[in-house]
mmCIF file with all atom_site columns, C-alpha atoms and ligand atoms in Angstrom:
data_model
loop_
_atom_site.group_PDB
_atom_site.id
_atom_site.type_symbol
_atom_site.label_atom_id
_atom_site.label_alt_id
_atom_site.label_comp_id
_atom_site.label_asym_id
_atom_site.label_entity_id
_atom_site.label_seq_id
_atom_site.pdbx_PDB_ins_code
_atom_site.Cartn_x
_atom_site.Cartn_y
_atom_site.Cartn_z
_atom_site.occupancy
_atom_site.B_iso_or_equiv
_atom_site.pdbx_formal_charge
_atom_site.auth_seq_id
_atom_site.auth_comp_id
_atom_site.auth_asym_id
_atom_site.auth_atom_id
_atom_site.pdbx_PDB_model_num
ATOM   1   C CA . MET A 1 1   ? 0.422   14.525  -8.787  1.00 96.00 ? 1   MET A CA 1
ATOM   2   C CA . ARG A 1 2   ? -1.944  11.511  -8.891  1.00 98.00 ? 2   ARG A CA 1
ATOM   3   C CA . ILE A 1 3   ? -1.799  9.139   -5.957  1.00 98.00 ? 3   ILE A CA 1
ATOM   4   C CA . ALA A 1 4   ? -3.310  5.679   -5.532  1.00 98.00 ? 4   ALA A CA 1
ATOM   5   C CA . ILE A 1 5   ? -3.979  4.709   -1.917  1.00 99.00 ? 5   ILE A CA 1
ATOM   6   C CA . ALA A 1 6   ? -5.175  1.522   -0.220  1.00 99.00 ? 6   ALA A CA 1
ATOM   7   C CA . ALA A 1 7   ? -5.164  -0.175  3.160   1.00 99.00 ? 7   ALA A CA 1
ATOM   8   C CA . ASP A 1 8   ? -6.282  -3.319  4.924   1.00 98.00 ? 8   ASP A CA 1
ATOM   9   C CA . HIS A 1 9   ? -8.306  -3.223  8.155   1.00 98.00 ? 9   HIS A CA 1
ATOM   10  C CA . GLY A 1 10  ? -5.132  -2.498  10.165  1.00 98.00 ? 10  GLY A CA 1
ATOM   11  C CA . GLY A 1 11  ? -4.511  0.650   8.147   1.00 98.00 ? 11  GLY A CA 1
ATOM   12  C CA . TYR A 1 12  ? -8.041  1.733   7.301   1.00 98.00 ? 12  TYR A CA 1
ATOM   13  C CA . GLU A 1 13  ? -8.340  4.561   9.829   1.00 98.00 ? 13  GLU A CA 1
ATOM   14  C CA . LEU A 1 14  ? -4.940  6.002   8.976   1.00 98.00 ? 14  LEU A CA 1
ATOM   15  C CA . LYS A 1 15  ? -5.747  5.758   5.248   1.00 98.00 ? 15  LYS A CA 1
ATOM   16  C CA . GLU A 1 16  ? -8.854  7.872   5.700   1.00 98.00 ? 16  GLU A CA 1
ATOM   17  C CA . LEU A 1 17  ? -6.890  10.558  7.486   1.00 98.00 ? 17  LEU A CA 1
ATOM   18  C CA . ILE A 1 18  ? -3.969  10.564  5.038   1.00 98.00 ? 18  ILE A CA 1
ATOM   19  C CA . LYS A 1 19  ? -6.316  10.658  2.040   1.00 98.00 ? 19  LYS A CA 1
ATOM   20  C CA . LYS A 1 20  ? -8.076  13.752  3.412   1.00 98.00 ? 20  LYS A CA 1
ATOM   21  C CA . MET A 1 21  ? -4.785  15.463  4.219   1.00 98.00 ? 21  MET A CA 1
ATOM   22  C CA . ILE A 1 22  ? -3.386  14.881  0.708   1.00 98.00 ? 22  ILE A CA 1
ATOM   23  C CA . VAL A 1 23  ? -6.431  16.448  -0.927  1.00 98.00 ? 23  VAL A CA 1
ATOM   24  C CA . GLU A 1 24  ? -7.053  19.286  1.507   1.00 97.00 ? 24  GLU A CA 1
ATOM   25  C CA . GLU A 1 25  ? -3.505  20.283  2.456   1.00 97.00 ? 25  GLU A CA 1
ATOM   26  C CA . LEU A 1 26  ? -1.424  19.273  -0.566  1.00 97.00 ? 26  LEU A CA 1
ATOM   27  C CA . GLY A 1 27  ? -4.072  19.756  -3.255  1.00 97.00 ? 27  GLY A CA 1
ATOM   28  C CA . MET A 1 28  ? -3.133  16.479  -4.930  1.00 98.00 ? 28  MET A CA 1
ATOM   29  C CA . GLU A 1 29  ? -5.467  13.957  -6.549  1.00 98.00 ? 29  GLU A CA 1
ATOM   30  C CA . VAL A 1 30  ? -6.089  10.672  -4.680  1.00 98.00 ? 30  VAL A CA 1
ATOM   31  C CA . GLU A 1 31  ? -7.916  7.539   -5.761  1.00 98.00 ? 31  GLU A CA 1
ATOM   32  C CA . ASP A 1 32  ? -8.921  5.105   -3.026  1.00 98.00 ? 32  ASP A CA 1
ATOM   33  C CA . PHE A 1 33  ? -8.617  1.380   -3.795  1.00 98.00 ? 33  PHE A CA 1
ATOM   34  C CA . GLY A 1 34  ? -10.099 0.258   -0.446  1.00 97.00 ? 34  GLY A CA 1
ATOM   35  C CA . CYS A 1 35  ? -10.646 -1.228  1.989   1.00 98.00 ? 35  CYS A CA 1
ATOM   36  C CA . GLN A 1 36  ? -13.736 0.567   3.260   1.00 97.00 ? 36  GLN A CA 1
ATOM   37  C CA . GLY A 1 37  ? -13.998 -0.475  6.888   1.00 97.00 ? 37  GLY A CA 1
ATOM   38  C CA . LEU A 1 38  ? -12.578 -2.407  9.806   1.00 97.00 ? 38  LEU A CA 1
ATOM   39  C CA . GLU A 1 39  ? -13.671 -5.868  8.679   1.00 98.00 ? 39  GLU A CA 1
ATOM   40  C CA . SER A 1 40  ? -10.708 -8.236  8.295   1.00 98.00 ? 40  SER A CA 1
ATOM   41  C CA . VAL A 1 41  ? -9.357  -8.422  4.723   1.00 98.00 ? 41  VAL A CA 1
ATOM   42  C CA . ASP A 1 42  ? -6.158  -9.689  3.036   1.00 98.00 ? 42  ASP A CA 1
ATOM   43  C CA . TYR A 1 43  ? -3.549  -6.994  2.415   1.00 98.00 ? 43  TYR A CA 1
ATOM   44  C CA . PRO A 1 44  ? -2.167  -8.471  -0.878  1.00 98.00 ? 44  PRO A CA 1
ATOM   45  C CA . ASP A 1 45  ? -5.607  -7.882  -2.453  1.00 98.00 ? 45  ASP A CA 1
ATOM   46  C CA . TYR A 1 46  ? -5.158  -4.162  -1.810  1.00 98.00 ? 46  TYR A CA 1
ATOM   47  C CA . ALA A 1 47  ? -1.433  -3.901  -2.511  1.00 98.00 ? 47  ALA A CA 1
ATOM   48  C CA . LEU A 1 48  ? -1.789  -5.438  -5.975  1.00 98.00 ? 48  LEU A CA 1
ATOM   49  C CA . PRO A 1 49  ? -4.063  -2.912  -7.749  1.00 98.00 ? 49  PRO A CA 1
ATOM   50  C CA . VAL A 1 50  ? -2.119  0.041   -6.372  1.00 99.00 ? 50  VAL A CA 1
ATOM   51  C CA . ALA A 1 51  ? 1.246   -1.467  -7.302  1.00 98.00 ? 51  ALA A CA 1
ATOM   52  C CA . GLU A 1 52  ? 0.038   -2.421  -10.778 1.00 98.00 ? 52  GLU A CA 1
ATOM   53  C CA . LYS A 1 53  ? -1.362  1.015   -11.490 1.00 98.00 ? 53  LYS A CA 1
ATOM   54  C CA . VAL A 1 54  ? 1.764   2.798   -10.308 1.00 98.00 ? 54  VAL A CA 1
ATOM   55  C CA . ALA A 1 55  ? 3.972   0.415   -12.303 1.00 98.00 ? 55  ALA A CA 1
ATOM   56  C CA . ALA A 1 56  ? 1.806   1.039   -15.392 1.00 98.00 ? 56  ALA A CA 1
ATOM   57  C CA . GLY A 1 57  ? 2.170   4.810   -14.996 1.00 98.00 ? 57  GLY A CA 1
ATOM   58  C CA . GLU A 1 58  ? -1.538  5.383   -14.329 1.00 98.00 ? 58  GLU A CA 1
ATOM   59  C CA . PHE A 1 59  ? -0.614  6.995   -11.010 1.00 98.00 ? 59  PHE A CA 1
ATOM   60  C CA . ASP A 1 60  ? 2.557   8.870   -10.040 1.00 98.00 ? 60  ASP A CA 1
ATOM   61  C CA . ARG A 1 61  ? 2.828   7.322   -6.578  1.00 98.00 ? 61  ARG A CA 1
ATOM   62  C CA . GLY A 1 62  ? 1.145   4.795   -4.317  1.00 98.00 ? 62  GLY A CA 1
ATOM   63  C CA . ILE A 1 63  ? 0.517   4.707   -0.582  1.00 99.00 ? 63  ILE A CA 1
ATOM   64  C CA . LEU A 1 64  ? -0.277  1.422   1.176   1.00 99.00 ? 64  LEU A CA 1
ATOM   65  C CA . ILE A 1 65  ? -1.124  1.030   4.847   1.00 99.00 ? 65  ILE A CA 1
ATOM   66  C CA . CYS A 1 66  ? -1.594  -2.152  6.863   1.00 98.00 ? 66  CYS A CA 1
ATOM   67  C CA . GLY A 1 67  ? -1.077  -2.926  10.553  1.00 98.00 ? 67  GLY A CA 1
ATOM   68  C CA . THR A 1 68  ? 2.705   -2.886  10.361  1.00 98.00 ? 68  THR A CA 1
ATOM   69  C CA . GLY A 1 69  ? 3.335   -1.731  6.777   1.00 98.00 ? 69  GLY A CA 1
ATOM   70  C CA . ILE A 1 70  ? 5.450   -4.851  6.315   1.00 98.00 ? 70  ILE A CA 1
ATOM   71  C CA . GLY A 1 71  ? 2.961   -7.040  4.465   1.00 98.00 ? 71  GLY A CA 1
ATOM   72  C CA . MET A 1 72  ? 2.045   -4.224  2.095   1.00 98.00 ? 72  MET A CA 1
ATOM   73  C CA . SER A 1 73  ? 5.703   -3.568  1.402   1.00 98.00 ? 73  SER A CA 1
ATOM   74  C CA . ILE A 1 74  ? 6.498   -7.226  0.713   1.00 98.00 ? 74  ILE A CA 1
ATOM   75  C CA . ALA A 1 75  ? 3.479   -7.572  -1.575  1.00 98.00 ? 75  ALA A CA 1
ATOM   76  C CA . ALA A 1 76  ? 3.980   -4.327  -3.521  1.00 98.00 ? 76  ALA A CA 1
ATOM   77  C CA . ASN A 1 77  ? 7.654   -5.101  -4.124  1.00 97.00 ? 77  ASN A CA 1
ATOM   78  C CA . LYS A 1 78  ? 6.655   -8.257  -6.037  1.00 96.00 ? 78  LYS A CA 1
ATOM   79  C CA . VAL A 1 79  ? 5.360   -6.070  -8.872  1.00 96.00 ? 79  VAL A CA 1
ATOM   80  C CA . LYS A 1 80  ? 7.975   -5.239  -11.464 1.00 95.00 ? 80  LYS A CA 1
ATOM   81  C CA . GLY A 1 81  ? 8.938   -1.577  -11.406 1.00 96.00 ? 81  GLY A CA 1
ATOM   82  C CA . ILE A 1 82  ? 7.767   -1.010  -7.840  1.00 98.00 ? 82  ILE A CA 1
ATOM   83  C CA . ARG A 1 83  ? 10.143  0.332   -5.252  1.00 98.00 ? 83  ARG A CA 1
ATOM   84  C CA . ALA A 1 84  ? 8.052   0.262   -2.089  1.00 98.00 ? 84  ALA A CA 1
ATOM   85  C CA . ALA A 1 85  ? 9.548   1.739   1.066   1.00 99.00 ? 85  ALA A CA 1
ATOM   86  C CA . LEU A 1 86  ? 8.335   1.019   4.585   1.00 99.00 ? 86  LEU A CA 1
ATOM   87  C CA . VAL A 1 87  ? 8.777   4.298   6.437   1.00 98.00 ? 87  VAL A CA 1
ATOM   88  C CA . HIS A 1 88  ? 8.148   5.223   10.058  1.00 98.00 ? 88  HIS A CA 1
ATOM   89  C CA . ASP A 1 89  ? 10.480  8.220   10.476  1.00 98.00 ? 89  ASP A CA 1
ATOM   90  C CA . LEU A 1 90  ? 10.998  11.570  8.772   1.00 98.00 ? 90  LEU A CA 1
ATOM   91  C CA . TYR A 1 91  ? 14.620  11.018  7.726   1.00 98.00 ? 91  TYR A CA 1
ATOM   92  C CA . SER A 1 92  ? 13.764  7.819   5.840   1.00 98.00 ? 92  SER A CA 1
ATOM   93  C CA . ALA A 1 93  ? 10.783  9.526   4.197   1.00 98.00 ? 93  ALA A CA 1
ATOM   94  C CA . LYS A 1 94  ? 13.125  12.070  2.591   1.00 98.00 ? 94  LYS A CA 1
ATOM   95  C CA . VAL A 1 95  ? 16.068  9.794   1.845   1.00 98.00 ? 95  VAL A CA 1
ATOM   96  C CA . THR A 1 96  ? 14.040  6.986   0.292   1.00 98.00 ? 96  THR A CA 1
ATOM   97  C CA . ARG A 1 97  ? 12.813  9.496   -2.287  1.00 98.00 ? 97  ARG A CA 1
ATOM   98  C CA . GLU A 1 98  ? 16.256  11.038  -2.834  1.00 98.00 ? 98  GLU A CA 1
ATOM   99  C CA . HIS A 1 99  ? 18.220  7.769   -2.985  1.00 98.00 ? 99  HIS A CA 1
ATOM   100 C CA . ASN A 1 100 ? 15.760  4.981   -3.839  1.00 98.00 ? 100 ASN A CA 1
ATOM   101 C CA . ASP A 1 101 ? 13.242  6.908   -5.967  1.00 98.00 ? 101 ASP A CA 1
ATOM   102 C CA . SER A 1 102 ? 10.608  4.940   -4.069  1.00 98.00 ? 102 SER A CA 1
ATOM   103 C CA . ASN A 1 103 ? 7.285   5.037   -5.864  1.00 98.00 ? 103 ASN A CA 1
ATOM   104 C CA . VAL A 1 104 ? 5.200   3.405   -3.138  1.00 99.00 ? 104 VAL A CA 1
ATOM   105 C CA . LEU A 1 105 ? 5.157   4.414   0.530   1.00 99.00 ? 105 LEU A CA 1
ATOM   106 C CA . THR A 1 106 ? 4.024   1.877   3.096   1.00 99.00 ? 106 THR A CA 1
ATOM   107 C CA . MET A 1 107 ? 3.240   2.602   6.729   1.00 99.00 ? 107 MET A CA 1
ATOM   108 C CA . GLY A 1 108 ? 1.889   0.677   9.708   1.00 98.00 ? 108 GLY A CA 1
ATOM   109 C CA . GLY A 1 109 ? -1.334  2.015   11.161  1.00 98.00 ? 109 GLY A CA 1
ATOM   110 C CA . ARG A 1 110 ? -0.644  0.086   14.376  1.00 98.00 ? 110 ARG A CA 1
ATOM   111 C CA . ILE A 1 111 ? 2.940   1.335   14.622  1.00 98.00 ? 111 ILE A CA 1
ATOM   112 C CA . ILE A 1 112 ? 2.863   5.107   14.209  1.00 98.00 ? 112 ILE A CA 1
ATOM   113 C CA . GLY A 1 113 ? 0.501   7.856   15.262  1.00 98.00 ? 113 GLY A CA 1
ATOM   114 C CA . PRO A 1 114 ? -1.451  10.056  12.863  1.00 98.00 ? 114 PRO A CA 1
ATOM   115 C CA . GLU A 1 115 ? 0.729   13.172  13.181  1.00 98.00 ? 115 GLU A CA 1
ATOM   116 C CA . ILE A 1 116 ? 4.015   11.457  12.320  1.00 98.00 ? 116 ILE A CA 1
ATOM   117 C CA . ALA A 1 117 ? 2.246   9.621   9.475   1.00 98.00 ? 117 ALA A CA 1
ATOM   118 C CA . ARG A 1 118 ? 0.999   12.939  8.093   1.00 98.00 ? 118 ARG A CA 1
ATOM   119 C CA . GLU A 1 119 ? 4.496   14.450  8.211   1.00 98.00 ? 119 GLU A CA 1
ATOM   120 C CA . ILE A 1 120 ? 6.070   11.357  6.633   1.00 98.00 ? 120 ILE A CA 1
ATOM   121 C CA . THR A 1 121 ? 3.534   11.476  3.810   1.00 98.00 ? 121 THR A CA 1
ATOM   122 C CA . LYS A 1 122 ? 4.073   15.199  3.167   1.00 98.00 ? 122 LYS A CA 1
ATOM   123 C CA . ILE A 1 123 ? 7.862   14.837  3.061   1.00 98.00 ? 123 ILE A CA 1
ATOM   124 C CA . TRP A 1 124 ? 7.698   11.721  0.891   1.00 98.00 ? 124 TRP A CA 1
ATOM   125 C CA . LEU A 1 125 ? 5.324   13.322  -1.603  1.00 98.00 ? 125 LEU A CA 1
ATOM   126 C CA . THR A 1 126 ? 7.382   16.501  -1.923  1.00 98.00 ? 126 THR A CA 1
ATOM   127 C CA . SER A 1 127 ? 10.944  15.114  -2.006  1.00 98.00 ? 127 SER A CA 1
ATOM   128 C CA . GLU A 1 128 ? 12.672  14.393  -5.305  1.00 98.00 ? 128 GLU A CA 1
ATOM   129 C CA . PHE A 1 129 ? 15.063  11.701  -6.534  1.00 98.00 ? 129 PHE A CA 1
ATOM   130 C CA . THR A 1 130 ? 18.582  13.094  -6.726  1.00 97.00 ? 130 THR A CA 1
ATOM   131 C CA . GLY A 1 131 ? 19.866  10.733  -9.445  1.00 95.00 ? 131 GLY A CA 1
ATOM   132 C CA . GLY A 1 132 ? 23.637  10.507  -9.975  1.00 95.00 ? 132 GLY A CA 1
ATOM   133 C CA . ARG A 1 133 ? 25.235  7.498   -8.280  1.00 97.00 ? 133 ARG A CA 1
ATOM   134 C CA . HIS A 1 134 ? 21.776  6.434   -7.052  1.00 97.00 ? 134 HIS A CA 1
ATOM   135 C CA . SER A 1 135 ? 20.600  5.856   -10.624 1.00 98.00 ? 135 SER A CA 1
ATOM   136 C CA . ARG A 1 136 ? 23.381  3.315   -11.089 1.00 98.00 ? 136 ARG A CA 1
ATOM   137 C CA . ARG A 1 137 ? 22.142  1.428   -8.022  1.00 98.00 ? 137 ARG A CA 1
ATOM   138 C CA . LEU A 1 138 ? 18.544  1.457   -9.208  1.00 98.00 ? 138 LEU A CA 1
ATOM   139 C CA . ASP A 1 139 ? 19.713  0.140   -12.576 1.00 97.00 ? 139 ASP A CA 1
ATOM   140 C CA . LYS A 1 140 ? 21.249  -2.806  -10.714 1.00 97.00 ? 140 LYS A CA 1
ATOM   141 C CA . ILE A 1 141 ? 17.948  -3.487  -8.946  1.00 97.00 ? 141 ILE A CA 1
ATOM   142 C CA . ALA A 1 142 ? 16.136  -3.316  -12.301 1.00 96.00 ? 142 ALA A CA 1
ATOM   143 C CA . ALA A 1 143 ? 18.621  -5.873  -13.664 1.00 96.00 ? 143 ALA A CA 1
ATOM   144 C CA . MET A 1 144 ? 17.790  -8.149  -10.719 1.00 95.00 ? 144 MET A CA 1
ATOM   145 C CA . GLU A 1 145 ? 14.099  -7.835  -11.594 1.00 94.00 ? 145 GLU A CA 1
ATOM   146 C CA . GLU A 1 146 ? 14.861  -8.797  -15.196 1.00 92.00 ? 146 GLU A CA 1
ATOM   147 C CA . LYS A 1 147 ? 16.841  -11.824 -14.055 1.00 93.00 ? 147 LYS A CA 1
ATOM   148 C CA . TYR A 1 148 ? 14.418  -13.171 -11.443 1.00 90.00 ? 148 TYR A CA 1
ATOM   149 C CA . CYS A 1 149 ? 10.944  -11.729 -12.055 1.00 84.00 ? 149 CYS A CA 1
ATOM   150 C CA . GLY A 1 150 ? 10.371  -12.610 -15.706 1.00 72.00 ? 150 GLY A CA 1
ATOM   151 C CA . GLU A 1 151 ? 7.681   -10.644 -17.520 1.00 61.00 ? 151 GLU A CA 1
HETATM 152 C C1 . RB5 B 2 .   ? -3.469  -7.908  9.770   1.00 67.39 ? 1   RB5 B C1 1
HETATM 153 O O1 . RB5 B 2 .   ? -3.827  -8.425  11.003  1.00 67.39 ? 1   RB5 B O1 1
HETATM 154 C C2 . RB5 B 2 .   ? -1.973  -7.654  9.708   1.00 67.39 ? 1   RB5 B C2 1
HETATM 155 O O2 . RB5 B 2 .   ? -1.297  -8.858  9.607   1.00 67.39 ? 1   RB5 B O2 1
HETATM 156 C C3 . RB5 B 2 .   ? -1.643  -6.738  8.558   1.00 67.39 ? 1   RB5 B C3 1
HETATM 157 O O3 . RB5 B 2 .   ? -2.327  -5.538  8.707   1.00 67.39 ? 1   RB5 B O3 1
HETATM 158 C C4 . RB5 B 2 .   ? -0.184  -6.352  8.379   1.00 67.39 ? 1   RB5 B C4 1
HETATM 159 O O4 . RB5 B 2 .   ? 0.352   -5.899  9.568   1.00 67.39 ? 1   RB5 B O4 1
HETATM 160 C C5 . RB5 B 2 .   ? 0.666   -7.317  7.689   1.00 67.39 ? 1   RB5 B C5 1
HETATM 161 O O5 . RB5 B 2 .   ? 1.858   -7.099  7.476   1.00 67.39 ? 1   RB5 B O5 1
#
């Protein structure tokens, strides 16, 4: 699985840890789209490339981390085809894959600790969409995108 990851300054430290864990413990491929330090940056600048590349199929999934995870989630969900889920607990990590087929995970580096973030990421990356009635619901969201998001 190929994963695109990015963070702003509020998520930088957690990004570094999650990136290492994905490669070393899960053996998956990760490409880092920044940022590269604690200097203040604007989270939409980092959400956009990850969301675009996931939507284009260049990466299987995206992970975006800011201080709360909220800004990254709002920004990523503006890109057509992105279903970004803000997750801070293990149950949601599993169910957002099974029910929402989320393709971007967002977390808040100032909200959760590193161990829970690692577990959330592992569960999210290894859980599968269950389809069935959930596909019908995702089709309705896609229709909303068509109606309101244009190209
Ligand atoms: C940056 O200070 C902070 O606003 C950002 O990391 C994020 O929490 C936005 O949602």
